[in-house]
Amino acid sequence: MFNQHLMTVVFGILGNIISFLVFLAPVSTFYRIFQRKTTDSFQCLPYLVALFSSMLWLYYAMVKGNAFLLITINCFGCVVETIYIAMFIAYAPIENRKFALKILFSMNIGAFTLILLLTHFLLKGNLQVIVIGWICVGFSVCVFAAPLSIVAHVIRTKSVEFMPFNLSFFLTISAIMWFGYGISLKDICIALPNVIGFMLGLVQMILYMFYKNIRKIKKVAAETALPESPVKNVVIIQTIGDDVLIPVEIQRSMKNNNEEIKEDTAAEVVELHGVNRHEPKIQEKSFEISNDFHQDESPV
């Protein structure tokens, strides 16, 4: 019994710490909104959904009892998400503001009030706890499944720009901690959604590493690609014994004033001094002449 209680406390505290960091992740986003006095292209729906989830779990923990650590983190979540939503409504364009207020009143106020009244007056005792718990499970599964649209976007575009690794990592660790908390409390309603959360978080991290490595490989391949070298004419001049020259025709391409000019020139005569006439030797020399060579030479 002592070990089980200790596990509940440990997993609950770790879950609080990690979830605390997850709730604070959008602080930089809203600080930028505050500086610019505009929400740009940011959407309010994720924060409204997060607020609704925290409200449901807070209600469940209070009805169930013996879940103090579940109450603490969801109280914090309700406060933080309310601040985010208030800032969004204050700085959002008129159309986005209307949409945010519409979802706020219909879901966070209307739907939650309906659930609260029905479960409070129509259900009693253990049945009330079970029904509220499964409502939380159903909504949490929807919340965890929401990033599937981002996963599909990553697979389609092969880009992980909109799926930060740190957020996926902390959500996965958070799911592990709350799964352990639910198991130690023998509460399937807490444990079950976090199994799905762990699996989806793991999929996101695997996709992130896979497509990030592909991007690195493509970048390295582009940087190490050899530049196209200009075509060069190779001239072989051969001497046999007494300075006998075998001429080779060279066709040289030059560009002048965006017009291609071709000219045929004879090979240059190369005199080799000091050759022993009594002992003929065959010597070969090669010269590379680039097509973009612009020096004037007179044909021999």
PDB file of C-alpha atoms in Angstrom:
ATOM      1  CA  MET A   1       0.000   0.000   0.000  1.00  0.00           C
ATOM      2  CA  PHE A   2       2.843   2.361   0.810  1.00  0.00           C
ATOM      3  CA  ASN A   3       4.581   1.634  -2.509  1.00  0.00           C
ATOM      4  CA  GLN A   4       1.382   2.228  -4.449  1.00  0.00           C
ATOM      5  CA  HIS A   5       0.796   5.550  -2.680  1.00  0.00           C
ATOM      6  CA  LEU A   6       4.418   6.536  -3.316  1.00  0.00           C
ATOM      7  CA  MET A   7       4.075   5.724  -7.039  1.00  0.00           C
ATOM      8  CA  THR A   8       0.893   7.809  -7.208  1.00  0.00           C
ATOM      9  CA  VAL A   9       2.657  10.801  -5.659  1.00  0.00           C
ATOM     10  CA  VAL A  10       5.788  10.450  -7.832  1.00  0.00           C
ATOM     11  CA  PHE A  11       3.898  10.072 -11.100  1.00  0.00           C
ATOM     12  CA  GLY A  12       1.494  12.867 -10.126  1.00  0.00           C
ATOM     13  CA  ILE A  13       4.299  15.329  -9.302  1.00  0.00           C
ATOM     14  CA  LEU A  14       6.247  14.482 -12.467  1.00  0.00           C
ATOM     15  CA  GLY A  15       3.049  14.779 -14.493  1.00  0.00           C
ATOM     16  CA  ASN A  16       2.392  18.189 -12.956  1.00  0.00           C
ATOM     17  CA  ILE A  17       5.898  19.425 -13.755  1.00  0.00           C
ATOM     18  CA  ILE A  18       5.853  18.277 -17.392  1.00  0.00           C
ATOM     19  CA  SER A  19       2.271  19.432 -17.991  1.00  0.00           C
ATOM     20  CA  PHE A  20       3.245  22.772 -16.442  1.00  0.00           C
ATOM     21  CA  LEU A  21       5.933  23.140 -19.136  1.00  0.00           C
ATOM     22  CA  VAL A  22       3.497  22.093 -21.877  1.00  0.00           C
ATOM     23  CA  PHE A  23       0.956  24.700 -20.738  1.00  0.00           C
ATOM     24  CA  LEU A  24       3.670  27.377 -20.799  1.00  0.00           C
ATOM     25  CA  ALA A  25       4.946  26.411 -24.266  1.00  0.00           C
ATOM     26  CA  PRO A  26       2.827  29.062 -26.102  1.00  0.00           C
ATOM     27  CA  VAL A  27       4.157  31.924 -23.929  1.00  0.00           C
ATOM     28  CA  SER A  28       6.591  33.031 -26.655  1.00  0.00           C
ATOM     29  CA  THR A  29       3.754  33.052 -29.189  1.00  0.00           C
ATOM     30  CA  PHE A  30       1.538  35.270 -27.056  1.00  0.00           C
ATOM     31  CA  TYR A  31       4.442  37.535 -26.142  1.00  0.00           C
ATOM     32  CA  ARG A  32       4.924  38.145 -29.856  1.00  0.00           C
ATOM     33  CA  ILE A  33       1.175  38.791 -30.213  1.00  0.00           C
ATOM     34  CA  PHE A  34       1.398  41.310 -27.365  1.00  0.00           C
ATOM     35  CA  GLN A  35       4.342  43.089 -29.004  1.00  0.00           C
ATOM     36  CA  ARG A  36       2.786  43.269 -32.462  1.00  0.00           C
ATOM     37  CA  LYS A  37      -0.748  43.898 -31.189  1.00  0.00           C
ATOM     38  CA  THR A  38      -2.064  41.368 -33.718  1.00  0.00           C
ATOM     39  CA  THR A  39      -2.641  37.606 -33.815  1.00  0.00           C
ATOM     40  CA  ASP A  40      -1.432  37.307 -37.437  1.00  0.00           C
ATOM     41  CA  SER A  41      -2.379  33.827 -38.701  1.00  0.00           C
ATOM     42  CA  PHE A  42      -2.598  32.099 -35.302  1.00  0.00           C
ATOM     43  CA  GLN A  43      -5.770  30.191 -34.449  1.00  0.00           C
ATOM     44  CA  CYS A  44      -7.596  30.213 -31.105  1.00  0.00           C
ATOM     45  CA  LEU A  45      -9.239  26.776 -31.365  1.00  0.00           C
ATOM     46  CA  PRO A  46      -6.364  24.766 -29.764  1.00  0.00           C
ATOM     47  CA  TYR A  47      -6.491  26.965 -26.647  1.00  0.00           C
ATOM     48  CA  LEU A  48     -10.288  26.751 -26.396  1.00  0.00           C
ATOM     49  CA  VAL A  49     -10.074  22.959 -26.639  1.00  0.00           C
ATOM     50  CA  ALA A  50      -7.294  22.840 -24.031  1.00  0.00           C
ATOM     51  CA  LEU A  51      -9.400  24.990 -21.681  1.00  0.00           C
ATOM     52  CA  PHE A  52     -12.432  22.727 -22.125  1.00  0.00           C
ATOM     53  CA  SER A  53     -10.316  19.634 -21.439  1.00  0.00           C
ATOM     54  CA  SER A  54      -8.913  21.168 -18.238  1.00  0.00           C
ATOM     55  CA  MET A  55     -12.423  22.114 -17.091  1.00  0.00           C
ATOM     56  CA  LEU A  56     -13.715  18.557 -17.627  1.00  0.00           C
ATOM     57  CA  TRP A  57     -10.794  16.903 -15.830  1.00  0.00           C
ATOM     58  CA  LEU A  58     -11.044  19.383 -12.976  1.00  0.00           C
ATOM     59  CA  TYR A  59     -14.730  18.568 -12.567  1.00  0.00           C
ATOM     60  CA  TYR A  60     -13.988  14.825 -12.693  1.00  0.00           C
ATOM     61  CA  ALA A  61     -11.207  15.088 -10.095  1.00  0.00           C
ATOM     62  CA  MET A  62     -13.423  17.076  -7.715  1.00  0.00           C
ATOM     63  CA  VAL A  63     -16.325  14.595  -8.018  1.00  0.00           C
ATOM     64  CA  LYS A  64     -14.068  11.545  -7.736  1.00  0.00           C
ATOM     65  CA  GLY A  65     -11.992  12.790  -4.807  1.00  0.00           C
ATOM     66  CA  ASN A  66      -8.554  11.564  -3.751  1.00  0.00           C
ATOM     67  CA  ALA A  67      -6.972  13.159  -6.874  1.00  0.00           C
ATOM     68  CA  PHE A  68      -5.324  16.299  -5.518  1.00  0.00           C
ATOM     69  CA  LEU A  69      -2.483  16.325  -8.088  1.00  0.00           C
ATOM     70  CA  LEU A  70      -5.017  16.087 -10.906  1.00  0.00           C
ATOM     71  CA  ILE A  71      -6.812  19.112  -9.466  1.00  0.00           C
ATOM     72  CA  THR A  72      -3.652  21.235  -9.164  1.00  0.00           C
ATOM     73  CA  ILE A  73      -2.500  20.910 -12.759  1.00  0.00           C
ATOM     74  CA  ASN A  74      -5.955  21.428 -14.252  1.00  0.00           C
ATOM     75  CA  CYS A  75      -6.536  24.521 -12.109  1.00  0.00           C
ATOM     76  CA  PHE A  76      -3.293  25.894 -13.497  1.00  0.00           C
ATOM     77  CA  GLY A  77      -4.347  24.888 -17.009  1.00  0.00           C
ATOM     78  CA  CYS A  78      -7.676  26.696 -16.697  1.00  0.00           C
ATOM     79  CA  VAL A  79      -5.979  29.905 -15.562  1.00  0.00           C
ATOM     80  CA  VAL A  80      -3.257  29.858 -18.243  1.00  0.00           C
ATOM     81  CA  GLU A  81      -5.595  28.965 -21.119  1.00  0.00           C
ATOM     82  CA  THR A  82      -8.059  31.671 -20.037  1.00  0.00           C
ATOM     83  CA  ILE A  83      -5.245  34.252 -20.208  1.00  0.00           C
ATOM     84  CA  TYR A  84      -4.245  33.021 -23.671  1.00  0.00           C
ATOM     85  CA  ILE A  85      -7.833  33.226 -24.935  1.00  0.00           C
ATOM     86  CA  ALA A  86      -8.355  36.703 -23.446  1.00  0.00           C
ATOM     87  CA  MET A  87      -5.210  37.981 -25.193  1.00  0.00           C
ATOM     88  CA  PHE A  88      -6.262  36.393 -28.457  1.00  0.00           C
ATOM     89  CA  ILE A  89      -9.707  38.002 -28.337  1.00  0.00           C
ATOM     90  CA  ALA A  90      -8.169  41.382 -27.466  1.00  0.00           C
ATOM     91  CA  TYR A  91      -5.757  41.441 -30.440  1.00  0.00           C
ATOM     92  CA  ALA A  92      -7.540  39.290 -33.051  1.00  0.00           C
ATOM     93  CA  PRO A  93      -9.154  40.750 -36.202  1.00  0.00           C
ATOM     94  CA  ILE A  94     -12.907  41.147 -36.020  1.00  0.00           C
ATOM     95  CA  GLU A  95     -13.741  37.902 -37.886  1.00  0.00           C
ATOM     96  CA  ASN A  96     -11.372  35.769 -35.794  1.00  0.00           C
ATOM     97  CA  ARG A  97     -12.656  37.440 -32.636  1.00  0.00           C
ATOM     98  CA  LYS A  98     -16.256  36.572 -33.509  1.00  0.00           C
ATOM     99  CA  PHE A  99     -15.302  32.965 -34.224  1.00  0.00           C
ATOM    100  CA  ALA A 100     -13.394  32.650 -30.922  1.00  0.00           C
ATOM    101  CA  LEU A 101     -16.306  34.105 -28.922  1.00  0.00           C
ATOM    102  CA  LYS A 102     -18.751  31.818 -30.705  1.00  0.00           C
ATOM    103  CA  ILE A 103     -16.742  28.682 -29.793  1.00  0.00           C
ATOM    104  CA  LEU A 104     -16.146  29.983 -26.265  1.00  0.00           C
ATOM    105  CA  PHE A 105     -19.848  30.463 -25.503  1.00  0.00           C
ATOM    106  CA  SER A 106     -21.035  27.322 -27.285  1.00  0.00           C
ATOM    107  CA  MET A 107     -18.409  24.837 -26.050  1.00  0.00           C
ATOM    108  CA  ASN A 108     -16.630  26.157 -22.960  1.00  0.00           C
ATOM    109  CA  ILE A 109     -19.722  27.706 -21.401  1.00  0.00           C
ATOM    110  CA  GLY A 110     -22.740  26.083 -23.036  1.00  0.00           C
ATOM    111  CA  ALA A 111     -21.589  22.458 -23.422  1.00  0.00           C
ATOM    112  CA  PHE A 112     -19.784  22.382 -20.082  1.00  0.00           C
ATOM    113  CA  THR A 113     -22.783  23.826 -18.244  1.00  0.00           C
ATOM    114  CA  LEU A 114     -25.035  21.208 -19.861  1.00  0.00           C
ATOM    115  CA  ILE A 115     -22.698  18.363 -18.801  1.00  0.00           C
ATOM    116  CA  LEU A 116     -22.460  19.789 -15.305  1.00  0.00           C
ATOM    117  CA  LEU A 117     -26.225  20.076 -14.834  1.00  0.00           C
ATOM    118  CA  LEU A 118     -27.097  16.679 -16.315  1.00  0.00           C
ATOM    119  CA  THR A 119     -24.470  14.712 -14.387  1.00  0.00           C
ATOM    120  CA  HIS A 120     -25.136  16.564 -11.142  1.00  0.00           C
ATOM    121  CA  PHE A 121     -28.931  16.259 -11.048  1.00  0.00           C
ATOM    122  CA  LEU A 122     -29.552  13.032 -12.987  1.00  0.00           C
ATOM    123  CA  LEU A 123     -26.675  10.874 -11.744  1.00  0.00           C
ATOM    124  CA  LYS A 124     -25.561  10.018  -8.254  1.00  0.00           C
ATOM    125  CA  GLY A 125     -22.759   8.170  -6.538  1.00  0.00           C
ATOM    126  CA  ASN A 126     -20.402   5.899  -8.448  1.00  0.00           C
ATOM    127  CA  LEU A 127     -22.425   6.143 -11.677  1.00  0.00           C
ATOM    128  CA  GLN A 128     -21.857   9.880 -11.744  1.00  0.00           C
ATOM    129  CA  VAL A 129     -18.085   9.386 -11.485  1.00  0.00           C
ATOM    130  CA  ILE A 130     -18.090   6.739 -14.247  1.00  0.00           C
ATOM    131  CA  VAL A 131     -20.125   8.845 -16.685  1.00  0.00           C
ATOM    132  CA  ILE A 132     -18.043  11.978 -16.137  1.00  0.00           C
ATOM    133  CA  GLY A 133     -14.866   9.907 -16.458  1.00  0.00           C
ATOM    134  CA  TRP A 134     -15.882   8.431 -19.824  1.00  0.00           C
ATOM    135  CA  ILE A 135     -16.913  11.861 -21.080  1.00  0.00           C
ATOM    136  CA  CYS A 136     -13.370  12.994 -20.233  1.00  0.00           C
ATOM    137  CA  VAL A 137     -11.945   9.922 -22.001  1.00  0.00           C
ATOM    138  CA  GLY A 138     -13.939  10.579 -25.162  1.00  0.00           C
ATOM    139  CA  PHE A 139     -12.948  14.227 -25.332  1.00  0.00           C
ATOM    140  CA  SER A 140      -9.289  13.478 -24.525  1.00  0.00           C
ATOM    141  CA  VAL A 141      -9.134  10.954 -27.365  1.00  0.00           C
ATOM    142  CA  CYS A 142     -10.404  13.667 -29.721  1.00  0.00           C
ATOM    143  CA  VAL A 143      -7.775  16.080 -28.382  1.00  0.00           C
ATOM    144  CA  PHE A 144      -4.985  13.543 -28.837  1.00  0.00           C
ATOM    145  CA  ALA A 145      -6.233  12.677 -32.339  1.00  0.00           C
ATOM    146  CA  ALA A 146      -6.237  16.336 -33.413  1.00  0.00           C
ATOM    147  CA  PRO A 147      -2.478  16.324 -34.298  1.00  0.00           C
ATOM    148  CA  LEU A 148      -3.191  13.645 -36.929  1.00  0.00           C
ATOM    149  CA  SER A 149      -3.926  16.486 -39.348  1.00  0.00           C
ATOM    150  CA  ILE A 150      -0.403  17.804 -38.696  1.00  0.00           C
ATOM    151  CA  VAL A 151       1.020  14.301 -39.237  1.00  0.00           C
ATOM    152  CA  ALA A 152      -0.787  14.095 -42.589  1.00  0.00           C
ATOM    153  CA  HIS A 153       0.583  17.539 -43.514  1.00  0.00           C
ATOM    154  CA  VAL A 154       4.142  16.419 -42.663  1.00  0.00           C
ATOM    155  CA  ILE A 155       3.832  13.280 -44.794  1.00  0.00           C
ATOM    156  CA  ARG A 156       2.348  15.243 -47.701  1.00  0.00           C
ATOM    157  CA  THR A 157       4.875  18.100 -47.684  1.00  0.00           C
ATOM    158  CA  LYS A 158       7.857  16.139 -46.275  1.00  0.00           C
ATOM    159  CA  SER A 159       8.483  19.116 -43.989  1.00  0.00           C
ATOM    160  CA  VAL A 160       8.521  19.190 -40.160  1.00  0.00           C
ATOM    161  CA  GLU A 161       8.342  22.972 -39.926  1.00  0.00           C
ATOM    162  CA  PHE A 162       4.941  22.949 -38.207  1.00  0.00           C
ATOM    163  CA  MET A 163       5.604  19.972 -35.939  1.00  0.00           C
ATOM    164  CA  PRO A 164       8.257  20.998 -33.373  1.00  0.00           C
ATOM    165  CA  PHE A 165      10.100  18.079 -31.826  1.00  0.00           C
ATOM    166  CA  ASN A 166      10.226  19.537 -28.303  1.00  0.00           C
ATOM    167  CA  LEU A 167       6.445  19.806 -28.032  1.00  0.00           C
ATOM    168  CA  SER A 168       5.937  16.232 -29.296  1.00  0.00           C
ATOM    169  CA  PHE A 169       8.592  14.992 -26.859  1.00  0.00           C
ATOM    170  CA  PHE A 170       7.090  16.664 -23.785  1.00  0.00           C
ATOM    171  CA  LEU A 171       3.563  15.574 -24.715  1.00  0.00           C
ATOM    172  CA  THR A 172       4.804  11.976 -24.981  1.00  0.00           C
ATOM    173  CA  ILE A 173       6.575  12.123 -21.609  1.00  0.00           C
ATOM    174  CA  SER A 174       3.499  13.756 -20.083  1.00  0.00           C
ATOM    175  CA  ALA A 175       1.329  10.906 -21.385  1.00  0.00           C
ATOM    176  CA  ILE A 176       3.694   8.371 -19.766  1.00  0.00           C
ATOM    177  CA  MET A 177       3.553  10.141 -16.394  1.00  0.00           C
ATOM    178  CA  TRP A 178      -0.238  10.435 -16.335  1.00  0.00           C
ATOM    179  CA  PHE A 179      -0.598   6.838 -17.489  1.00  0.00           C
ATOM    180  CA  GLY A 180       1.492   5.777 -14.494  1.00  0.00           C
ATOM    181  CA  TYR A 181      -0.612   8.018 -12.260  1.00  0.00           C
ATOM    182  CA  GLY A 182      -3.823   6.416 -13.541  1.00  0.00           C
ATOM    183  CA  ILE A 183      -2.464   2.886 -13.127  1.00  0.00           C
ATOM    184  CA  SER A 184      -1.318   3.566  -9.571  1.00  0.00           C
ATOM    185  CA  LEU A 185      -4.812   4.907  -8.776  1.00  0.00           C
ATOM    186  CA  LYS A 186      -6.399   1.988 -10.681  1.00  0.00           C
ATOM    187  CA  ASP A 187      -8.353   4.541 -12.692  1.00  0.00           C
ATOM    188  CA  ILE A 188      -8.821   3.464 -16.307  1.00  0.00           C
ATOM    189  CA  CYS A 189     -10.364   6.812 -17.238  1.00  0.00           C
ATOM    190  CA  ILE A 190      -7.024   8.530 -16.518  1.00  0.00           C
ATOM    191  CA  ALA A 191      -4.792   5.773 -17.891  1.00  0.00           C
ATOM    192  CA  LEU A 192      -6.565   4.932 -21.188  1.00  0.00           C
ATOM    193  CA  PRO A 193      -6.370   8.313 -23.012  1.00  0.00           C
ATOM    194  CA  ASN A 194      -2.681   8.575 -22.208  1.00  0.00           C
ATOM    195  CA  VAL A 195      -1.966   5.268 -23.959  1.00  0.00           C
ATOM    196  CA  ILE A 196      -3.291   6.849 -27.151  1.00  0.00           C
ATOM    197  CA  GLY A 197      -1.393  10.054 -26.380  1.00  0.00           C
ATOM    198  CA  PHE A 198       1.859   8.112 -25.978  1.00  0.00           C
ATOM    199  CA  MET A 199       1.397   6.246 -29.284  1.00  0.00           C
ATOM    200  CA  LEU A 200       0.588   9.401 -31.239  1.00  0.00           C
ATOM    201  CA  GLY A 201       3.473  11.301 -29.650  1.00  0.00           C
ATOM    202  CA  LEU A 202       5.847   8.473 -30.563  1.00  0.00           C
ATOM    203  CA  VAL A 203       4.612   8.529 -34.166  1.00  0.00           C
ATOM    204  CA  GLN A 204       5.212  12.287 -34.352  1.00  0.00           C
ATOM    205  CA  MET A 205       8.785  11.984 -33.058  1.00  0.00           C
ATOM    206  CA  ILE A 206       9.594   9.153 -35.491  1.00  0.00           C
ATOM    207  CA  LEU A 207       8.223  11.179 -38.420  1.00  0.00           C
ATOM    208  CA  TYR A 208      10.182  14.215 -37.277  1.00  0.00           C
ATOM    209  CA  MET A 209      13.496  12.328 -37.204  1.00  0.00           C
ATOM    210  CA  PHE A 210      12.763  10.564 -40.514  1.00  0.00           C
ATOM    211  CA  TYR A 211      11.919  13.662 -42.546  1.00  0.00           C
ATOM    212  CA  LYS A 212      14.566  15.764 -40.840  1.00  0.00           C
ATOM    213  CA  ASN A 213      17.279  13.262 -41.908  1.00  0.00           C
ATOM    214  CA  ILE A 214      15.924  13.214 -45.471  1.00  0.00           C
ATOM    215  CA  ARG A 215      16.148  17.008 -45.568  1.00  0.00           C
ATOM    216  CA  LYS A 216      19.761  16.899 -44.327  1.00  0.00           C
ATOM    217  CA  ILE A 217      20.716  14.317 -46.973  1.00  0.00           C
ATOM    218  CA  LYS A 218      19.200  16.438 -49.756  1.00  0.00           C
ATOM    219  CA  LYS A 219      20.975  19.535 -48.446  1.00  0.00           C
ATOM    220  CA  VAL A 220      24.368  17.788 -48.319  1.00  0.00           C
ATOM    221  CA  ALA A 221      23.853  16.361 -51.811  1.00  0.00           C
ATOM    222  CA  ALA A 222      23.056  19.819 -53.181  1.00  0.00           C
ATOM    223  CA  GLU A 223      26.085  21.395 -51.504  1.00  0.00           C
ATOM    224  CA  THR A 224      28.537  18.703 -52.638  1.00  0.00           C
ATOM    225  CA  ALA A 225      27.349  18.509 -56.255  1.00  0.00           C
ATOM    226  CA  LEU A 226      30.268  19.133 -58.672  1.00  0.00           C
ATOM    227  CA  PRO A 227      29.929  22.289 -60.773  1.00  0.00           C
ATOM    228  CA  GLU A 228      29.794  21.915 -64.507  1.00  0.00           C
ATOM    229  CA  SER A 229      33.292  22.418 -65.942  1.00  0.00           C
ATOM    230  CA  PRO A 230      33.814  24.035 -69.341  1.00  0.00           C
ATOM    231  CA  VAL A 231      34.535  21.716 -72.268  1.00  0.00           C
ATOM    232  CA  LYS A 232      38.165  21.668 -73.203  1.00  0.00           C
ATOM    233  CA  ASN A 233      39.907  20.729 -76.450  1.00  0.00           C
ATOM    234  CA  VAL A 234      42.913  18.484 -75.968  1.00  0.00           C
ATOM    235  CA  VAL A 235      45.631  18.802 -78.608  1.00  0.00           C
ATOM    236  CA  ILE A 236      48.233  16.082 -79.055  1.00  0.00           C
ATOM    237  CA  ILE A 237      51.473  17.199 -80.670  1.00  0.00           C
ATOM    238  CA  GLN A 238      53.752  14.326 -81.647  1.00  0.00           C
ATOM    239  CA  THR A 239      57.374  14.539 -82.734  1.00  0.00           C
ATOM    240  CA  ILE A 240      59.288  11.765 -84.393  1.00  0.00           C
ATOM    241  CA  GLY A 241      63.012  12.180 -84.568  1.00  0.00           C
ATOM    242  CA  ASP A 242      63.849  15.437 -86.338  1.00  0.00           C
ATOM    243  CA  ASP A 243      61.263  17.965 -85.225  1.00  0.00           C
ATOM    244  CA  VAL A 244      58.554  16.483 -87.419  1.00  0.00           C
ATOM    245  CA  LEU A 245      55.239  18.008 -86.482  1.00  0.00           C
ATOM    246  CA  ILE A 246      51.886  16.338 -87.067  1.00  0.00           C
ATOM    247  CA  PRO A 247      49.328  19.146 -87.057  1.00  0.00           C
ATOM    248  CA  VAL A 248      45.974  18.639 -85.371  1.00  0.00           C
ATOM    249  CA  GLU A 249      42.897  20.688 -86.278  1.00  0.00           C
ATOM    250  CA  ILE A 250      41.333  22.548 -83.384  1.00  0.00           C
ATOM    251  CA  GLN A 251      37.829  23.875 -83.320  1.00  0.00           C
ATOM    252  CA  ARG A 252      37.499  26.592 -80.803  1.00  0.00           C
ATOM    253  CA  SER A 253      34.171  28.125 -79.661  1.00  0.00           C
ATOM    254  CA  MET A 254      34.091  31.634 -78.421  1.00  0.00           C
ATOM    255  CA  LYS A 255      31.260  33.927 -77.416  1.00  0.00           C
ATOM    256  CA  ASN A 256      31.462  37.536 -78.369  1.00  0.00           C
ATOM    257  CA  ASN A 257      28.534  39.922 -77.829  1.00  0.00           C
ATOM    258  CA  ASN A 258      26.233  36.966 -77.128  1.00  0.00           C
ATOM    259  CA  GLU A 259      27.034  35.435 -80.564  1.00  0.00           C
ATOM    260  CA  GLU A 260      28.790  32.099 -80.895  1.00  0.00           C
ATOM    261  CA  ILE A 261      31.750  32.220 -83.265  1.00  0.00           C
ATOM    262  CA  LYS A 262      33.612  29.158 -84.410  1.00  0.00           C
ATOM    263  CA  GLU A 263      36.967  29.173 -86.034  1.00  0.00           C
ATOM    264  CA  ASP A 264      39.289  26.462 -87.177  1.00  0.00           C
ATOM    265  CA  THR A 265      42.923  26.932 -86.445  1.00  0.00           C
ATOM    266  CA  ALA A 266      45.932  24.758 -87.083  1.00  0.00           C
ATOM    267  CA  ALA A 267      47.893  23.402 -84.197  1.00  0.00           C
ATOM    268  CA  GLU A 268      50.730  25.481 -82.909  1.00  0.00           C
ATOM    269  CA  VAL A 269      54.182  24.443 -83.982  1.00  0.00           C
ATOM    270  CA  VAL A 270      56.265  23.406 -81.049  1.00  0.00           C
ATOM    271  CA  GLU A 271      59.966  23.169 -81.665  1.00  0.00           C
ATOM    272  CA  LEU A 272      61.786  20.682 -79.547  1.00  0.00           C
ATOM    273  CA  HIS A 273      65.429  21.511 -79.084  1.00  0.00           C
ATOM    274  CA  GLY A 274      68.154  19.124 -78.109  1.00  0.00           C
ATOM    275  CA  VAL A 275      66.667  16.055 -79.780  1.00  0.00           C
ATOM    276  CA  ASN A 276      69.238  13.484 -80.849  1.00  0.00           C
ATOM    277  CA  ARG A 277      68.779  12.984 -84.611  1.00  0.00           C
ATOM    278  CA  HIS A 278      70.477   9.596 -84.561  1.00  0.00           C
ATOM    279  CA  GLU A 279      68.166   8.159 -81.930  1.00  0.00           C
ATOM    280  CA  PRO A 280      64.614   9.015 -82.931  1.00  0.00           C
ATOM    281  CA  LYS A 281      62.298   9.401 -80.041  1.00  0.00           C
ATOM    282  CA  ILE A 282      58.572   9.716 -79.873  1.00  0.00           C
ATOM    283  CA  GLN A 283      57.349  12.379 -77.511  1.00  0.00           C
ATOM    284  CA  GLU A 284      53.825  13.420 -76.802  1.00  0.00           C
ATOM    285  CA  LYS A 285      52.596  16.586 -75.212  1.00  0.00           C
ATOM    286  CA  SER A 286      49.037  17.476 -74.434  1.00  0.00           C
ATOM    287  CA  PHE A 287      47.618  20.927 -74.059  1.00  0.00           C
ATOM    288  CA  GLU A 288      44.178  21.760 -72.676  1.00  0.00           C
ATOM    289  CA  ILE A 289      42.546  24.754 -74.293  1.00  0.00           C
ATOM    290  CA  SER A 290      39.337  25.919 -72.675  1.00  0.00           C
ATOM    291  CA  ASN A 291      36.412  26.946 -74.859  1.00  0.00           C
ATOM    292  CA  ASP A 292      36.140  30.153 -72.897  1.00  0.00           C
ATOM    293  CA  PHE A 293      39.747  31.101 -73.866  1.00  0.00           C
ATOM    294  CA  HIS A 294      39.725  34.653 -75.331  1.00  0.00           C
ATOM    295  CA  GLN A 295      43.432  35.313 -76.160  1.00  0.00           C
ATOM    296  CA  ASP A 296      44.073  36.194 -79.830  1.00  0.00           C
ATOM    297  CA  GLU A 297      46.450  33.828 -81.583  1.00  0.00           C
ATOM    298  CA  SER A 298      47.532  33.677 -85.248  1.00  0.00           C
ATOM    299  CA  PRO A 299      47.255  30.270 -86.926  1.00  0.00           C
ATOM    300  CA  VAL A 300      50.554  28.798 -88.057  1.00  0.00           C
TER     301      VAL A 300
END
